Short mmCIF file of C-alpha atoms in Angstrom, two decimals:
data_model
loop_
_atom_site.label_atom_id
_atom_site.label_comp_id
_atom_site.label_asym_id
_atom_site.label_seq_id
_atom_site.Cartn_x
_atom_site.Cartn_y
_atom_site.Cartn_z
CA UNK I 11 -79.46 -188.63 216.12
CA UNK I 12 -78.04 -185.87 213.93
CA UNK I 13 -77.99 -182.76 216.14
CA UNK I 14 -77.07 -179.31 214.85
CA UNK I 15 -76.40 -176.29 217.06
CA UNK I 16 -76.28 -172.83 215.51
CA UNK I 17 -73.47 -170.69 216.90
CA UNK I 18 -72.86 -166.99 216.32
CA UNK I 19 -69.84 -164.91 217.23
CA UNK I 20 -70.86 -161.48 218.52
CA UNK I 21 -69.18 -158.43 220.06
CA UNK I 22 -69.00 -158.70 223.84
CA UNK I 23 -72.13 -157.00 225.20
CA UNK I 24 -70.18 -156.00 228.30
CA UNK I 25 -67.80 -153.85 226.28
CA UNK I 26 -68.36 -150.63 224.37
CA UNK I 27 -69.57 -151.36 220.84
CA UNK I 28 -69.00 -149.12 217.85
CA UNK I 29 -70.68 -148.79 214.46
CA UNK I 30 -68.96 -148.58 211.10
CA UNK I 31 -69.71 -145.92 208.48
CA UNK I 32 -72.40 -148.10 206.87
CA UNK I 33 -74.27 -148.51 210.16
CA UNK I 34 -73.23 -152.09 210.88
CA UNK I 35 -71.51 -153.15 214.10
CA UNK I 36 -67.73 -152.90 214.04
CA UNK I 37 -66.90 -156.57 214.63
CA UNK I 38 -63.26 -156.41 213.55
CA UNK I 39 -62.15 -154.17 216.42
CA UNK I 40 -64.56 -155.53 219.03
CA UNK I 41 -63.94 -158.10 221.75
CA UNK I 42 -65.52 -161.22 220.27
CA UNK I 43 -67.39 -163.95 222.18
CA UNK I 44 -69.92 -166.70 221.56
CA UNK I 45 -73.44 -165.33 221.68
CA UNK I 46 -74.56 -165.93 225.26
CA UNK I 47 -77.78 -167.77 224.41
CA UNK I 48 -75.89 -170.07 222.05
CA UNK I 49 -73.85 -171.46 224.94
CA UNK I 50 -77.09 -172.79 226.42
CA UNK I 51 -78.00 -174.24 223.02
CA UNK I 52 -74.62 -175.99 222.85
CA UNK I 53 -75.11 -177.45 226.32
CA UNK I 54 -78.59 -178.68 225.44
CA UNK I 55 -77.29 -180.26 222.24
CA UNK I 56 -74.54 -182.06 224.15
CA UNK I 57 -76.98 -183.35 226.75
CA UNK I 58 -79.28 -184.60 224.00
CA UNK I 59 -76.35 -186.35 222.32
CA UNK I 60 -75.48 -188.04 225.61
CA UNK I 61 -78.99 -189.49 225.94
CA UNK I 62 -79.52 -190.44 222.29
CA UNK I 63 -76.01 -191.42 221.28
CA UNK I 64 -76.08 -188.72 218.64
CA UNK I 65 -73.48 -186.36 217.25
CA UNK I 66 -73.38 -182.56 217.57
CA UNK I 67 -72.44 -180.45 214.55
CA UNK I 68 -71.93 -176.71 214.98
CA UNK I 69 -72.99 -174.39 212.17
CA UNK I 70 -71.91 -170.77 211.99
CA UNK I 71 -71.82 -167.97 209.44
CA UNK I 72 -69.27 -165.22 209.80
CA UNK I 73 -65.75 -163.93 209.09
CA UNK I 74 -62.44 -165.71 209.67
CA UNK I 75 -62.47 -164.62 213.33
CA UNK I 76 -65.57 -166.76 213.95
CA UNK I 77 -63.18 -169.73 214.12
CA UNK I 78 -62.33 -168.60 217.66
CA UNK I 79 -65.91 -169.22 218.79
CA UNK I 80 -66.10 -172.47 216.83
CA UNK I 81 -63.07 -173.85 218.64
CA UNK I 82 -64.44 -172.85 222.04
CA UNK I 83 -67.74 -174.56 221.26
CA UNK I 84 -65.86 -177.65 220.07
CA UNK I 85 -63.90 -177.65 223.33
CA UNK I 86 -67.20 -177.92 225.21
CA UNK I 87 -67.74 -181.30 223.52
CA UNK I 88 -69.27 -180.79 220.07
CA UNK I 89 -67.97 -183.22 217.47
CA UNK I 90 -67.45 -181.09 214.33
CA UNK I 91 -68.37 -177.79 212.73
CA UNK I 92 -69.42 -176.16 209.48
CA UNK I 93 -68.37 -172.56 208.83
CA UNK I 94 -70.00 -170.53 206.06
CA UNK I 95 -67.35 -168.00 205.09
CA UNK I 96 -67.63 -165.45 202.30
CA UNK I 97 -66.77 -161.72 202.11
CA UNK I 98 -70.13 -161.02 200.46
CA UNK I 99 -71.91 -161.92 203.72
CA UNK I 100 -70.91 -158.68 205.46
CA UNK I 101 -74.00 -156.71 206.46
CA UNK I 102 -76.49 -159.55 205.99
CA UNK I 103 -79.90 -159.04 207.59
CA UNK I 104 -81.79 -161.81 209.40
CA UNK I 105 -83.69 -162.76 206.24
CA UNK I 106 -80.50 -163.15 204.20
CA UNK I 107 -78.86 -165.03 207.07
CA UNK I 108 -81.74 -167.50 207.10
CA UNK I 109 -81.34 -168.01 203.35
CA UNK I 110 -77.67 -168.93 203.70
CA UNK I 111 -78.05 -171.07 206.81
CA UNK I 112 -80.97 -172.97 205.28
CA UNK I 113 -78.77 -173.95 202.35
CA UNK I 114 -75.98 -174.99 204.70
CA UNK I 115 -78.32 -177.04 206.89
CA UNK I 116 -79.60 -178.96 203.89
CA UNK I 117 -76.08 -180.34 203.40
CA UNK I 118 -76.29 -181.88 206.88
CA UNK I 119 -79.92 -183.07 207.00
CA UNK I 120 -80.29 -182.69 210.80
CA UNK I 121 -82.94 -184.37 212.95
CA UNK I 122 -83.01 -181.39 215.28
CA UNK I 123 -81.54 -177.88 215.20
CA UNK I 124 -80.98 -176.04 218.49
CA UNK I 125 -80.15 -172.34 218.75
CA UNK I 126 -80.31 -169.43 221.15
CA UNK I 127 -83.59 -167.53 221.30
CA UNK I 128 -81.85 -164.34 220.17
CA UNK I 129 -78.42 -162.81 219.61
CA UNK I 130 -77.04 -159.99 221.72
CA UNK I 131 -75.94 -157.98 218.69
CA UNK I 132 -79.29 -157.83 216.91
CA UNK I 133 -82.04 -158.97 219.32
CA UNK I 134 -84.28 -159.83 216.34
CA UNK I 135 -85.19 -163.34 217.55
CA UNK I 136 -86.85 -164.23 214.24
CA UNK I 137 -84.20 -166.51 212.74
CA UNK I 138 -85.57 -169.82 214.12
CA UNK I 139 -89.00 -169.20 212.58
CA UNK I 140 -87.43 -168.07 209.30
CA UNK I 141 -85.36 -171.25 209.10
CA UNK I 142 -88.35 -173.43 209.91
CA UNK I 143 -90.28 -171.83 207.06
CA UNK I 144 -87.45 -172.24 204.57
CA UNK I 145 -86.78 -175.85 205.57
CA UNK I 146 -90.46 -176.73 206.03
CA UNK I 147 -89.86 -178.16 209.50
CA UNK I 148 -91.36 -177.73 212.97
CA UNK I 149 -90.52 -174.58 214.95
CA UNK I 150 -90.51 -174.79 218.75
CA UNK I 151 -89.39 -171.44 220.12
CA UNK I 152 -88.52 -170.03 223.54
CA UNK I 153 -87.86 -173.33 225.32
CA UNK I 154 -87.03 -173.54 229.01
CA UNK I 155 -87.09 -177.37 228.84
CA UNK I 156 -86.65 -179.84 225.97
CA UNK I 157 -87.54 -183.52 225.70
CA UNK I 158 -87.01 -185.62 222.58
CA UNK I 159 -88.48 -189.10 222.15
CA UNK I 160 -90.38 -191.24 219.65
CA UNK I 161 -89.70 -188.94 216.73
CA UNK I 162 -91.04 -185.80 218.37
CA UNK I 163 -89.78 -182.89 220.47
CA UNK I 164 -91.63 -181.38 223.42
CA UNK I 165 -90.76 -178.05 225.02
CA UNK I 166 -91.93 -176.02 227.98
CA UNK I 167 -92.27 -172.31 227.21
CA UNK I 168 -92.39 -169.75 230.02
CA UNK I 169 -95.48 -167.53 230.19
CA UNK I 170 -96.31 -164.60 232.46
CA UNK I 171 -98.65 -166.72 234.57
CA UNK I 172 -97.19 -170.21 234.16
CA UNK I 173 -95.83 -172.24 231.29
CA UNK I 174 -96.99 -173.76 228.02
CA UNK I 175 -96.23 -177.26 226.71
CA UNK I 176 -95.71 -177.47 222.94
CA UNK I 177 -94.99 -180.62 220.94
CA UNK I 178 -93.97 -181.13 217.33
CA UNK I 179 -92.60 -183.83 215.07
CA UNK I 180 -88.97 -184.09 214.01
CA UNK I 181 -87.14 -182.66 212.18
CA UNK I 182 -87.52 -179.47 214.18
CA UNK I 183 -85.73 -176.30 215.18
CA UNK I 184 -85.77 -175.40 218.88
CA UNK I 185 -84.71 -172.02 220.27
CA UNK I 186 -83.78 -171.87 223.95
CA UNK I 187 -83.54 -169.32 226.74
CA UNK I 188 -80.91 -169.20 229.47
CA UNK I 189 -83.26 -170.91 231.93
CA UNK I 190 -82.96 -174.29 230.20
CA UNK I 191 -79.62 -175.43 231.70
CA UNK I 192 -76.23 -174.37 233.00
CA UNK I 193 -73.52 -174.53 230.32
CA UNK I 194 -70.39 -176.51 231.12
CA UNK I 195 -66.89 -175.05 231.12
CA UNK I 196 -64.41 -176.49 228.61
CA UNK I 197 -61.92 -178.86 230.23
CA UNK I 198 -58.21 -178.78 229.42
CA UNK I 199 -58.62 -182.07 227.59
CA UNK I 200 -61.56 -180.64 225.65
CA UNK I 201 -59.53 -177.58 224.65
CA UNK I 202 -56.72 -179.76 223.33
CA UNK I 203 -59.10 -182.10 221.47
CA UNK I 204 -60.89 -179.15 219.84
CA UNK I 205 -57.73 -178.28 217.90
CA UNK I 206 -58.01 -181.47 215.85
CA UNK I 207 -61.78 -181.64 215.37
CA UNK I 208 -62.92 -181.16 211.76
CA UNK I 209 -64.21 -177.76 210.62
CA UNK I 210 -65.66 -177.67 207.10
CA UNK I 211 -65.65 -174.30 205.34
CA UNK I 212 -68.21 -173.51 202.63
CA UNK I 213 -68.55 -170.43 200.44
CA UNK I 214 -71.68 -168.96 198.85
CA UNK I 215 -70.65 -170.63 195.60
CA UNK I 216 -70.52 -174.00 197.37
CA UNK I 217 -74.09 -173.43 198.57
CA UNK I 218 -75.36 -172.06 195.24
CA UNK I 219 -76.35 -168.77 196.87
CA UNK I 220 -76.35 -165.65 194.71
CA UNK I 221 -74.11 -163.02 196.42
CA UNK I 222 -76.52 -160.25 195.38
CA UNK I 223 -79.18 -161.74 197.69
CA UNK I 224 -77.07 -161.44 200.86
CA UNK I 225 -74.88 -158.89 202.59
CA UNK I 226 -75.55 -155.18 202.39
CA UNK I 227 -76.54 -155.53 198.73
CA UNK I 228 -79.35 -157.95 199.49
CA UNK I 229 -80.44 -156.66 202.90
CA UNK I 230 -84.17 -156.23 203.45
CA UNK I 231 -83.48 -153.60 206.12
CA UNK I 232 -81.27 -150.53 206.04
CA UNK I 233 -79.78 -148.26 208.70
CA UNK I 234 -80.65 -144.76 207.52
CA UNK I 235 -79.24 -142.85 210.49
CA UNK I 236 -77.28 -143.49 213.66
CA UNK I 237 -75.74 -141.36 216.38
CA UNK I 238 -73.47 -141.99 219.37
CA UNK I 239 -75.12 -142.55 222.72
CA UNK I 240 -75.26 -139.25 224.66
CA UNK I 241 -72.99 -139.11 227.71
CA UNK I 242 -74.63 -139.90 231.02
CA UNK I 243 -75.30 -136.80 233.08
CA UNK I 244 -74.36 -136.57 236.72
CA UNK I 245 -77.17 -137.21 239.17
CA UNK I 246 -78.79 -134.61 241.38
CA UNK I 247 -78.29 -134.86 245.13
CA UNK I 248 -81.15 -133.58 247.28
CA UNK I 249 -80.36 -132.77 250.90
CA UNK I 250 -83.39 -132.99 253.16
CA UNK I 251 -83.77 -129.72 255.02
CA UNK I 252 -87.48 -130.06 255.42
CA UNK I 253 -88.22 -129.33 251.78
CA UNK I 254 -86.83 -132.48 250.11
CA UNK I 255 -90.29 -133.49 248.91
CA UNK I 256 -90.81 -130.18 247.13
CA UNK I 257 -87.36 -130.34 245.55
CA UNK I 258 -88.00 -133.88 244.32
CA UNK I 259 -91.28 -132.86 242.70
CA UNK I 260 -89.58 -129.88 241.06
CA UNK I 261 -86.85 -132.15 239.68
CA UNK I 262 -89.33 -134.67 238.28
CA UNK I 263 -91.36 -131.90 236.65
CA UNK I 264 -88.24 -130.32 235.16
CA UNK I 265 -87.19 -133.67 233.67
CA UNK I 266 -90.77 -134.28 232.45
CA UNK I 267 -90.92 -137.56 234.34
CA UNK I 268 -94.39 -136.91 235.76
#
């Protein structure tokens, strides 16, 4: 089985993130990590490869620094990677990203594509559906469990009052939440092996993608204004001297919380 896992390098959500002058996230000066949800997608792809005898190919789109995340994902056990690298990609929106990734995926012809349900830098969560539409394949989103057999994929999707079972034929794209598994840690052997695993680099020209349709120039959305987060104000301490209830009500009214 030909298994593809989409991987994205993002700024660490646990660190302070800054914006550039054009309103995009400053990725160059940020602490960079694999998107958290993608680690669960990698693990699910590896488990599927173990049961089907398949091979896992990582696909990412990003700057040179994205190689760091590729190598970490390869050290977890993936077999090879494809990196779409082009300076014109800076500032691409989700729609443009789906255009580029769809072209890249067609060079691989995967049976199944697994990705995180959303990325921590954008939280759009629409990319899986966009890719399914462009590739004309099944979309199974928000999986907490995945089963693949007899040419079809079945997922369980968490609902407020239970769960939903959804099935679709392969090829398919499956997005997963962090409830689906527990990602493995790279072993020392895996880290060493990752250094020699093949990583193919493709440009927009290689994929026949017009640069004017991606990046800031081709973005379907635009940041028109942004401002730094206001500093957190110190809390108010209320000492109970018999009138704590009144003071609390006064505070809530003053803050327009009631």
